[in-house]
Short mmCIF file of C-alpha atoms and ligand atoms in Angstrom, two decimals:
data_model
loop_
_atom_site.label_atom_id
_atom_site.label_comp_id
_atom_site.label_asym_id
_atom_site.label_seq_id
_atom_site.Cartn_x
_atom_site.Cartn_y
_atom_site.Cartn_z
CA MET A 883 0.00 0.00 0.00
CA ASN A 884 1.34 3.42 -0.96
CA ILE A 885 0.30 6.08 1.54
CA LEU A 886 0.42 9.83 1.04
CA ILE A 887 0.58 12.01 4.16
CA LEU A 888 -0.33 15.65 3.57
CA GLY A 889 1.47 18.27 5.66
CA SER A 890 4.95 19.22 6.77
CA GLY A 891 5.16 19.49 10.54
CA GLY A 892 5.97 17.44 13.61
CA ARG A 893 2.54 15.82 13.45
CA GLU A 894 3.20 14.53 9.95
CA HIS A 895 6.67 13.28 10.91
CA ALA A 896 5.07 11.46 13.87
CA LEU A 897 2.42 9.92 11.58
CA ALA A 898 5.10 8.77 9.14
CA TRP A 899 7.22 7.43 12.02
CA LYS A 900 4.33 5.45 13.45
CA LEU A 901 3.28 4.10 10.04
CA SER A 902 6.90 3.16 9.31
CA LYS A 903 6.65 0.69 12.21
CA SER A 904 3.71 -1.13 10.63
CA SER A 905 4.12 -4.84 9.97
CA ARG A 906 2.51 -4.29 6.56
CA PRO A 907 4.54 -3.46 3.48
CA LEU A 908 3.81 0.27 3.26
CA LYS A 909 5.50 2.83 1.08
CA LEU A 910 5.29 6.31 2.55
CA PHE A 911 5.08 9.60 0.69
CA THR A 912 4.71 12.99 2.35
CA ALA A 913 3.70 16.23 0.66
CA PRO A 914 5.49 18.48 1.12
CA GLY A 915 7.07 16.84 4.20
CA ASN A 916 10.30 17.86 5.90
CA PRO A 917 13.78 16.34 6.39
CA GLY A 918 12.32 14.06 9.10
CA THR A 919 9.72 12.51 6.80
CA ALA A 920 12.38 12.25 4.08
CA MET A 921 14.21 9.73 6.27
CA LEU A 922 11.11 7.48 6.28
CA GLY A 923 9.90 7.77 2.71
CA VAL A 924 9.69 10.08 -0.24
CA ASN A 925 8.88 13.79 0.02
CA LEU A 926 6.88 15.23 -2.85
CA PRO A 927 7.07 18.96 -3.61
CA VAL A 928 3.29 19.36 -3.58
CA ASP A 929 1.21 21.95 -1.71
CA PRO A 930 -1.70 20.16 0.06
CA LEU A 931 -3.98 23.04 -0.95
CA ASP A 932 -3.17 22.56 -4.63
CA PHE A 933 -5.73 19.81 -5.22
CA THR A 934 -4.83 19.21 -8.88
CA ALA A 935 -1.19 18.70 -7.89
CA VAL A 936 -2.28 16.30 -5.12
CA ARG A 937 -4.37 14.42 -7.69
CA SER A 938 -1.40 14.09 -10.06
CA ALA A 939 0.80 12.84 -7.20
CA ILE A 940 -1.81 10.22 -6.24
CA LEU A 941 -1.96 8.91 -9.80
CA GLU A 942 1.78 9.06 -10.43
CA HIS A 943 2.70 7.22 -7.23
CA LYS A 944 -0.27 4.81 -7.19
CA ILE A 945 -1.39 6.07 -3.78
CA GLY A 946 -4.07 3.96 -2.12
CA MET A 947 -4.56 6.01 1.06
CA VAL A 948 -4.25 9.71 1.82
CA VAL A 949 -3.83 10.81 5.45
CA VAL A 950 -4.57 14.50 5.83
CA GLY A 951 -2.53 16.19 8.59
CA PRO A 952 -3.64 19.85 8.78
CA GLU A 953 -7.12 21.37 8.81
CA ALA A 954 -6.95 23.75 5.85
CA PRO A 955 -7.16 21.12 3.06
CA LEU A 956 -10.01 19.39 4.92
CA VAL A 957 -12.01 22.58 5.32
CA GLU A 958 -11.28 23.41 1.66
CA GLY A 959 -12.70 20.03 0.62
CA ILE A 960 -9.74 17.80 -0.33
CA THR A 961 -11.69 14.70 0.72
CA ASP A 962 -14.75 15.58 -1.38
CA TYR A 963 -12.45 16.41 -4.30
CA ILE A 964 -10.74 13.02 -4.20
CA GLU A 965 -13.93 11.06 -3.55
CA ALA A 966 -15.75 12.72 -6.44
CA ASP A 967 -13.09 11.77 -8.99
CA PRO A 968 -13.83 8.46 -10.79
CA GLU A 969 -10.13 7.97 -11.53
CA LEU A 970 -9.44 8.06 -7.79
CA ALA A 971 -12.30 5.74 -6.85
CA SER A 972 -10.05 3.27 -5.04
CA VAL A 973 -8.28 5.93 -2.96
CA VAL A 974 -9.22 6.12 0.72
CA VAL A 975 -8.94 9.46 2.49
CA ILE A 976 -8.40 9.63 6.25
CA GLY A 977 -10.02 12.96 7.06
CA PRO A 978 -13.60 14.22 6.81
CA GLY A 979 -15.29 15.94 3.91
CA SER A 980 -15.82 19.68 4.12
CA ASN A 981 -19.16 19.12 5.89
CA GLY A 982 -17.52 17.17 8.75
CA ALA A 983 -14.57 19.57 8.81
CA MET A 984 -17.06 22.33 9.66
CA LEU A 985 -16.71 21.10 13.24
CA GLU A 986 -13.39 22.94 13.11
CA GLY A 987 -13.97 25.34 10.21
CA SER A 988 -16.95 27.11 11.75
CA LYS A 989 -17.24 27.77 15.49
CA ASP A 990 -20.89 28.71 14.91
CA PHE A 991 -21.56 25.34 13.26
CA ALA A 992 -19.72 23.49 16.04
CA LYS A 993 -21.66 25.28 18.77
CA GLY A 994 -24.98 24.66 16.98
CA PHE A 995 -24.06 20.99 16.55
CA MET A 996 -23.32 20.64 20.27
CA LYS A 997 -26.59 22.34 21.15
CA ARG A 998 -28.55 20.06 18.81
CA HIS A 999 -27.01 16.96 20.37
CA GLY A 1000 -26.92 17.98 24.01
CA ILE A 1001 -23.12 18.00 24.21
CA PRO A 1002 -21.86 20.05 27.16
CA THR A 1003 -20.28 23.35 26.07
CA ALA A 1004 -20.26 26.97 27.24
CA ALA A 1005 -23.44 29.03 26.73
CA TYR A 1006 -23.10 31.16 23.61
CA GLU A 1007 -24.63 33.25 20.86
CA THR A 1008 -23.40 34.17 17.39
CA PHE A 1009 -23.38 37.73 16.03
CA THR A 1010 -22.62 39.58 12.79
CA SER A 1011 -21.94 43.24 12.00
CA GLU A 1012 -25.73 43.70 11.74
CA THR A 1013 -26.30 42.52 15.31
CA ILE A 1014 -23.60 44.34 17.26
CA GLU A 1015 -26.16 45.96 19.56
CA ASP A 1016 -27.58 42.52 20.44
CA ALA A 1017 -24.04 41.32 21.10
CA VAL A 1018 -23.41 44.15 23.53
CA HIS A 1019 -26.66 43.29 25.29
CA PHE A 1020 -25.76 39.55 25.40
CA MET A 1021 -22.45 40.40 27.04
CA THR A 1022 -24.28 42.10 29.90
CA THR A 1023 -25.86 38.70 30.68
CA LEU A 1024 -22.43 37.02 31.01
CA THR A 1025 -19.94 37.16 33.83
CA PRO A 1026 -16.52 38.38 32.65
CA PRO A 1027 -14.05 37.51 31.28
CA TYR A 1028 -15.68 37.52 27.84
CA VAL A 1029 -14.69 34.92 25.27
CA LEU A 1030 -14.85 36.13 21.64
CA LYS A 1031 -14.26 33.65 18.84
CA ALA A 1032 -13.95 34.39 15.13
CA ASP A 1033 -16.20 31.88 13.36
CA GLY A 1034 -13.71 30.66 10.74
CA LEU A 1035 -10.13 29.40 10.67
CA ALA A 1036 -7.77 32.06 12.00
CA ALA A 1037 -4.53 30.08 12.48
CA GLY A 1038 -5.09 29.76 16.23
CA LYS A 1039 -5.39 33.52 16.69
CA GLY A 1040 -9.16 33.87 16.48
CA VAL A 1041 -10.00 33.54 20.20
CA LEU A 1042 -9.84 36.53 22.54
CA ILE A 1043 -10.41 36.39 26.29
CA ILE A 1044 -11.01 39.85 27.72
CA SER A 1045 -12.03 40.97 31.21
CA ASP A 1046 -12.86 44.62 30.57
CA PRO A 1047 -16.36 45.10 29.05
CA ASP A 1048 -15.42 48.23 27.04
CA GLU A 1049 -12.35 46.54 25.60
CA ALA A 1050 -14.44 43.47 24.77
CA VAL A 1051 -16.91 45.62 22.82
CA SER A 1052 -14.16 47.39 20.88
CA GLU A 1053 -12.42 44.08 20.08
CA LEU A 1054 -15.75 42.64 18.95
CA LYS A 1055 -16.20 45.60 16.59
CA ALA A 1056 -12.67 45.14 15.22
CA MET A 1057 -13.33 41.43 14.60
CA LEU A 1058 -16.63 42.07 12.83
CA GLY A 1059 -14.99 44.97 11.00
CA GLY A 1060 -12.61 42.58 9.23
CA ARG A 1061 -9.56 42.03 11.41
CA PHE A 1062 -9.63 38.30 10.61
CA GLY A 1063 -11.06 38.80 7.14
CA LYS A 1064 -13.89 36.46 6.22
CA ALA A 1065 -13.15 34.25 9.26
CA GLY A 1066 -14.46 37.05 11.48
CA SER A 1067 -17.66 37.92 9.63
CA LYS A 1068 -19.44 36.00 12.39
CA VAL A 1069 -18.31 36.04 16.00
CA VAL A 1070 -19.29 33.56 18.70
CA ILE A 1071 -19.47 35.06 22.18
CA GLU A 1072 -19.47 32.51 24.96
CA GLN A 1073 -19.39 32.04 28.69
CA TYR A 1074 -15.92 31.72 30.17
CA LEU A 1075 -15.29 28.30 31.73
CA ALA A 1076 -12.89 28.07 34.65
CA GLY A 1077 -11.18 24.70 34.82
CA ILE A 1078 -8.23 22.70 33.58
CA GLU A 1079 -7.81 21.85 29.90
CA MET A 1080 -6.92 18.62 28.16
CA SER A 1081 -7.61 17.00 24.82
CA ALA A 1082 -9.16 13.70 23.80
CA PHE A 1083 -8.79 12.11 20.37
CA ILE A 1084 -10.65 9.48 18.42
CA LEU A 1085 -10.29 7.76 15.10
CA THR A 1086 -13.71 7.06 13.63
CA ASP A 1087 -15.09 5.26 10.60
CA GLY A 1088 -18.34 7.19 10.97
CA ILE A 1089 -20.06 4.32 12.74
CA SER A 1090 -17.86 3.47 15.68
CA TYR A 1091 -14.57 4.79 17.00
CA ARG A 1092 -11.40 4.00 18.89
CA LEU A 1093 -10.24 6.25 21.71
CA LEU A 1094 -6.62 7.35 21.31
CA PRO A 1095 -4.44 8.35 24.26
CA GLU A 1096 -5.34 11.76 25.68
CA ALA A 1097 -2.92 14.69 25.91
CA LYS A 1098 -2.35 18.10 27.39
CA ASP A 1099 -0.50 20.74 25.44
CA TYR A 1100 1.23 23.93 26.51
CA LYS A 1101 0.20 26.74 24.18
CA ARG A 1102 1.84 29.81 25.69
CA ILE A 1103 5.37 30.88 24.79
CA GLY A 1104 6.37 31.67 28.38
CA GLU A 1105 7.01 29.54 31.42
CA GLY A 1106 4.13 29.20 33.85
CA ASP A 1107 1.72 29.50 30.89
CA THR A 1108 2.40 33.19 30.27
CA GLY A 1109 2.85 35.33 27.18
CA LYS A 1110 1.57 34.88 23.65
CA ASN A 1111 -0.21 31.87 22.27
CA THR A 1112 1.79 29.59 19.99
CA GLY A 1113 0.96 26.49 17.99
CA GLY A 1114 2.10 24.53 21.05
CA MET A 1115 5.36 24.47 23.01
CA GLY A 1116 5.10 20.94 24.33
CA ALA A 1117 2.69 18.21 25.33
CA VAL A 1118 2.35 15.27 27.67
CA SER A 1119 0.36 12.04 27.70
CA PRO A 1120 -1.27 10.57 29.74
CA VAL A 1121 -2.94 13.38 31.64
CA PRO A 1122 -3.08 12.51 35.35
CA PHE A 1123 -6.51 14.04 35.95
CA ALA A 1124 -7.99 12.14 33.00
CA THR A 1125 -9.04 9.37 35.34
CA PRO A 1126 -11.11 6.42 34.11
CA GLU A 1127 -14.13 8.09 35.73
CA PHE A 1128 -13.55 11.40 33.92
CA MET A 1129 -12.81 9.69 30.59
CA GLY A 1130 -15.99 7.64 31.03
CA LYS A 1131 -17.92 10.92 31.21
CA VAL A 1132 -16.06 12.20 28.16
CA GLU A 1133 -17.09 9.14 26.17
CA ASP A 1134 -20.71 9.17 27.39
CA LYS A 1135 -21.40 12.90 27.22
CA VAL A 1136 -19.11 14.08 24.44
CA ILE A 1137 -17.62 11.45 22.17
CA ARG A 1138 -20.53 9.11 21.58
CA PRO A 1139 -23.06 11.94 21.09
CA THR A 1140 -20.64 13.53 18.60
CA VAL A 1141 -20.20 10.39 16.50
CA GLU A 1142 -23.93 9.66 16.65
CA GLY A 1143 -24.80 13.30 15.95
CA LEU A 1144 -22.65 13.34 12.80
CA ARG A 1145 -24.35 10.20 11.61
CA ALA A 1146 -27.82 11.54 12.40
CA GLU A 1147 -27.04 14.67 10.37
CA GLY A 1148 -25.96 12.58 7.39
CA ILE A 1149 -22.31 13.59 7.71
CA GLU A 1150 -20.07 10.65 6.81
CA TYR A 1151 -17.06 11.33 8.97
CA ARG A 1152 -13.96 9.20 8.51
CA GLY A 1153 -10.88 10.40 10.28
CA PHE A 1154 -9.60 11.86 13.50
CA ILE A 1155 -11.56 14.08 15.86
CA PHE A 1156 -9.73 16.19 18.42
CA PHE A 1157 -11.86 17.28 21.37
CA GLY A 1158 -10.50 20.31 23.23
CA LEU A 1159 -12.00 19.88 26.68
CA MET A 1160 -12.30 21.86 29.88
CA ASN A 1161 -12.59 19.87 33.10
CA VAL A 1162 -14.90 22.03 35.21
CA GLY A 1163 -15.20 20.48 38.66
CA GLY A 1164 -14.92 16.96 37.23
CA GLU A 1165 -17.36 17.56 34.34
CA PRO A 1166 -16.17 17.74 30.72
CA TYR A 1167 -17.13 20.70 28.51
CA VAL A 1168 -16.14 21.02 24.85
CA ILE A 1169 -14.06 24.13 24.15
CA GLU A 1170 -13.46 23.27 20.52
CA TYR A 1171 -13.44 20.51 17.95
CA ASN A 1172 -10.64 19.95 15.48
CA ALA A 1173 -11.10 17.73 12.44
CA ARG A 1174 -7.56 16.32 12.66
CA LEU A 1175 -4.85 15.33 15.11
CA GLY A 1176 -3.05 18.01 17.11
CA ASP A 1177 0.49 19.25 16.83
CA PRO A 1178 2.41 18.71 19.18
CA GLU A 1179 -0.19 16.33 20.69
CA SER A 1180 0.47 13.75 17.93
CA GLU A 1181 4.09 13.62 19.01
CA VAL A 1182 3.05 12.16 22.38
CA ILE A 1183 -0.11 10.28 21.40
CA LEU A 1184 1.30 8.23 18.55
CA PRO A 1185 4.36 7.01 20.49
CA ARG A 1186 2.01 5.63 23.17
CA ILE A 1187 -0.05 3.58 20.71
CA GLU A 1188 1.22 0.02 20.68
CA SER A 1189 -1.11 -1.23 17.96
CA ASP A 1190 -0.32 -1.04 14.26
CA LEU A 1191 -1.66 2.34 13.11
CA TYR A 1192 -2.16 1.06 9.58
CA ASP A 1193 -4.49 -1.64 10.89
CA LEU A 1194 -6.63 1.07 12.51
CA LEU A 1195 -6.63 3.21 9.36
CA GLU A 1196 -7.65 0.16 7.35
CA GLY A 1197 -10.51 -0.23 9.83
CA VAL A 1198 -11.62 3.29 8.88
CA ALA A 1199 -11.31 2.47 5.18
CA ARG A 1200 -13.33 -0.73 5.52
CA ARG A 1201 -15.78 0.72 8.06
CA ASP A 1202 -14.96 -2.02 10.55
CA ILE A 1203 -13.00 -0.13 13.17
CA GLU A 1204 -15.24 -1.82 15.72
CA SER A 1205 -13.29 -5.03 15.09
CA ARG A 1206 -9.83 -3.43 15.47
CA THR A 1207 -7.95 -3.11 18.71
CA LEU A 1208 -6.10 -0.08 19.96
CA VAL A 1209 -3.68 -0.85 22.77
CA THR A 1210 -2.17 2.10 24.61
CA SER A 1211 1.10 1.81 26.52
CA PRO A 1212 0.92 2.64 30.24
CA ASP A 1213 4.16 4.59 29.81
CA SER A 1214 4.27 8.38 29.77
CA ALA A 1215 5.37 10.42 26.79
CA ALA A 1216 6.46 14.05 26.82
CA THR A 1217 7.49 16.34 24.00
CA VAL A 1218 9.28 19.66 24.23
CA MET A 1219 9.34 22.03 21.24
CA MET A 1220 12.59 23.70 20.33
CA VAL A 1221 11.62 26.97 18.64
CA SER A 1222 13.34 29.80 16.79
CA GLY A 1223 14.31 32.85 18.85
CA GLY A 1224 11.56 35.48 18.50
CA TYR A 1225 8.76 32.99 17.75
CA PRO A 1226 5.74 33.44 17.81
CA ASP A 1227 6.67 36.91 16.51
CA ALA A 1228 9.23 37.47 13.74
CA TYR A 1229 12.28 35.19 13.70
CA ASN A 1230 15.19 34.36 11.42
CA LYS A 1231 15.64 31.06 9.60
CA GLY A 1232 18.41 29.12 7.97
CA PHE A 1233 20.52 28.37 11.06
CA GLU A 1234 22.34 25.07 11.08
CA ILE A 1235 21.05 22.51 13.60
CA THR A 1236 23.78 20.52 15.32
CA GLY A 1237 23.71 17.40 17.48
CA LEU A 1238 20.93 15.50 15.72
CA ASP A 1239 23.17 12.50 15.05
CA SER A 1240 23.95 11.86 18.69
CA VAL A 1241 20.35 11.56 19.93
CA ARG A 1242 19.87 8.34 21.92
CA ASP A 1243 17.00 8.38 24.41
CA SER A 1244 14.47 10.48 22.52
CA ILE A 1245 12.72 10.67 19.18
CA VAL A 1246 13.31 13.99 17.49
CA PHE A 1247 10.39 14.88 15.24
CA HIS A 1248 11.15 17.52 12.65
CA ALA A 1249 8.74 20.45 12.38
CA GLY A 1250 10.23 23.63 10.88
CA THR A 1251 13.42 22.23 9.42
CA GLY A 1252 14.87 22.32 5.95
CA GLU A 1253 17.94 21.15 4.11
CA SER A 1254 20.64 23.39 2.75
CA GLY A 1255 23.88 22.12 1.25
CA GLY A 1256 23.54 18.73 2.94
CA ARG A 1257 22.89 20.30 6.35
CA ILE A 1258 19.72 20.44 8.39
CA VAL A 1259 18.74 24.06 9.05
CA THR A 1260 15.88 25.88 10.76
CA SER A 1261 13.04 26.85 8.46
CA GLY A 1262 10.11 27.69 10.74
CA GLY A 1263 9.05 28.90 14.17
CA ARG A 1264 8.59 25.51 15.74
CA VAL A 1265 11.73 23.64 14.70
CA LEU A 1266 11.99 20.29 16.51
CA SER A 1267 9.66 18.34 18.78
CA VAL A 1268 11.75 16.27 21.17
CA THR A 1269 9.72 13.32 22.46
CA SER A 1270 10.70 10.78 25.10
CA ARG A 1271 8.97 7.95 26.86
CA GLY A 1272 9.39 6.89 30.45
CA GLU A 1273 7.67 4.99 33.19
CA THR A 1274 6.73 8.33 34.67
CA LEU A 1275 6.15 11.79 33.28
CA GLU A 1276 9.22 13.01 35.17
CA GLU A 1277 11.41 10.38 33.53
CA ALA A 1278 10.09 11.20 30.05
CA LEU A 1279 10.65 14.92 30.60
CA GLU A 1280 14.12 14.41 31.98
CA LYS A 1281 15.11 12.45 28.88
CA SER A 1282 13.77 15.13 26.54
CA TYR A 1283 15.60 17.91 28.37
CA ARG A 1284 18.80 15.86 28.34
CA THR A 1285 18.45 15.33 24.60
CA ILE A 1286 17.79 19.04 24.06
CA SER A 1287 21.02 19.93 25.85
CA GLY A 1288 22.89 18.14 23.04
CA ILE A 1289 21.10 19.87 20.16
CA GLY A 1290 21.78 23.43 19.14
CA PHE A 1291 20.98 26.19 16.68
CA GLU A 1292 21.36 29.95 16.87
CA GLY A 1293 18.66 31.64 18.94
CA VAL A 1294 17.08 28.39 20.17
CA ASN A 1295 14.31 28.76 22.74
CA TYR A 1296 12.18 26.19 24.57
CA ARG A 1297 10.04 26.03 27.67
CA LYS A 1298 11.84 24.48 30.60
CA ASP A 1299 8.63 23.76 32.52
CA ILE A 1300 6.56 21.44 30.31
CA GLY A 1301 4.36 19.34 32.60
CA PHE A 1302 5.01 21.72 35.52
CA ASP A 1303 1.38 21.72 36.64
CA LEU A 1304 1.00 17.94 36.55
CA LYS A 1305 4.08 16.51 38.17
CA LYS A 1306 2.59 16.40 41.62
CA ILE A 1307 -0.71 14.83 40.53
CA LYS A 1308 -0.58 11.08 41.04
CA ARG A 1309 -2.53 8.85 38.68
P1 AMP B 934 -9.74 27.56 20.79
O1 AMP B 934 -9.04 28.18 19.61
O2 AMP B 934 -11.20 27.45 20.62
O3 AMP B 934 -9.04 26.32 21.25
O4 AMP B 934 -9.51 28.56 22.00
C1 AMP B 934 -8.20 28.91 22.38
C2 AMP B 934 -8.06 28.82 23.86
O5 AMP B 934 -8.93 29.76 24.49
C3 AMP B 934 -8.46 27.49 24.46
O6 AMP B 934 -7.43 26.57 24.39
C4 AMP B 934 -8.79 27.88 25.87
O7 AMP B 934 -7.62 27.99 26.65
C5 AMP B 934 -9.38 29.24 25.72
N1 AMP B 934 -10.85 29.19 25.71
C6 AMP B 934 -11.64 29.03 24.63
N2 AMP B 934 -12.94 29.04 25.00
C7 AMP B 934 -12.97 29.20 26.33
C8 AMP B 934 -14.02 29.28 27.30
N3 AMP B 934 -15.30 29.24 26.97
N4 AMP B 934 -13.67 29.45 28.59
C9 AMP B 934 -12.37 29.51 28.96
N5 AMP B 934 -11.34 29.46 28.10
C10 AMP B 934 -11.62 29.30 26.80
N1 LIG B 935 -1.80 22.06 19.54
C1 LIG B 935 -3.08 22.50 19.18
C2 LIG B 935 -3.54 22.13 17.84
O1 LIG B 935 -2.97 21.31 17.14
O2 LIG B 935 -4.57 22.65 17.45
#
């Protein structure tokens, strides 16, 4: 089976790494990939948003399965595009059509979906530039801080949490006035939920599902969860407060109603669903859905899966995931992102990365790396995701930090406190 992974980050390297361990004879292609995926298969210089180029690559390389990493091609309809093409009739896509991807692509759709299916989430209403006065009135019914969310994809920047009512109103006006372009033409305003966040993940064939290991990521650039939001500075799995009791509630109140709700609405969803959850006094609430795996969550989830990932993906393709087993290792996994100095603001690229050859105790997933003159150089904000496993979270973290001390590039930055809030929580 020839498999094409779309994307170029640490998540896609982790997917390729996990698939490379399959007992089946798989040939891996990644588009566009990075130097990490190039070690496991063939990188193709194809932009995942250029659907005609993806189509040509599928035909040229006799691809039988496409695994879509990032959200943008899903929301843009890559799955529908492939499935509608008679020449690609035998190709299986892991990732929903644009209707299922609306769970991520439209906050208003996601909130409406949760309301229709009784899935716990924060109280909300949606507003447009025509209903600003109603929005201001709705805010008076909420207790601050106010949570404002641009409806569409905004590269992780579309959510604002503001305590001051006047500032919230002026930010709302700026959003509806076009700050996020089309993504902000509708704005969801919702109740703030105080609790502790974590994420759950499933792989579904649209009928049933398998629960993947859960994870917690660290989004802020600064230690102690301070400073600007990033794509993610690190992640851990398992999450100590995701007890069997809590995860039972997540399955009963969130996951099953989501899979059944998609089915009831005639949305054939085949792929991953990422549930961003808030644990509010032991009860799960959905903060957001993503129609894909997370990054850097994938870099801790996939290393904890003991089963053959291809077997599970085949279960999605054949709609018999119910008959496939997913065994999760009891070990802990932690990943720490090494980022470019300046990220998430402006940063320089092209610095040589040293020490990669001497890594022993960790798996280094490439994210923003490139190749120049036979050397591996930095080419993005998030550069490397350094994952380790251990019997405990502490052991996994210690290994990652030890590995990091042997890797270098100019301006390197990383958080030294990944997992800081969890270390004292016993499972
Ligand atoms: P999202 O892009 O929807 O994941 O939101 C970004 C971040 O904003 C989340 O990871 C949460 O930390 C925070 N957030 C979103 N919605 C809420 C809410 N209703 N209450 C508290 N925090 C929230
Ligand atoms: N790390 C968050 C995400 O992938 O959306």
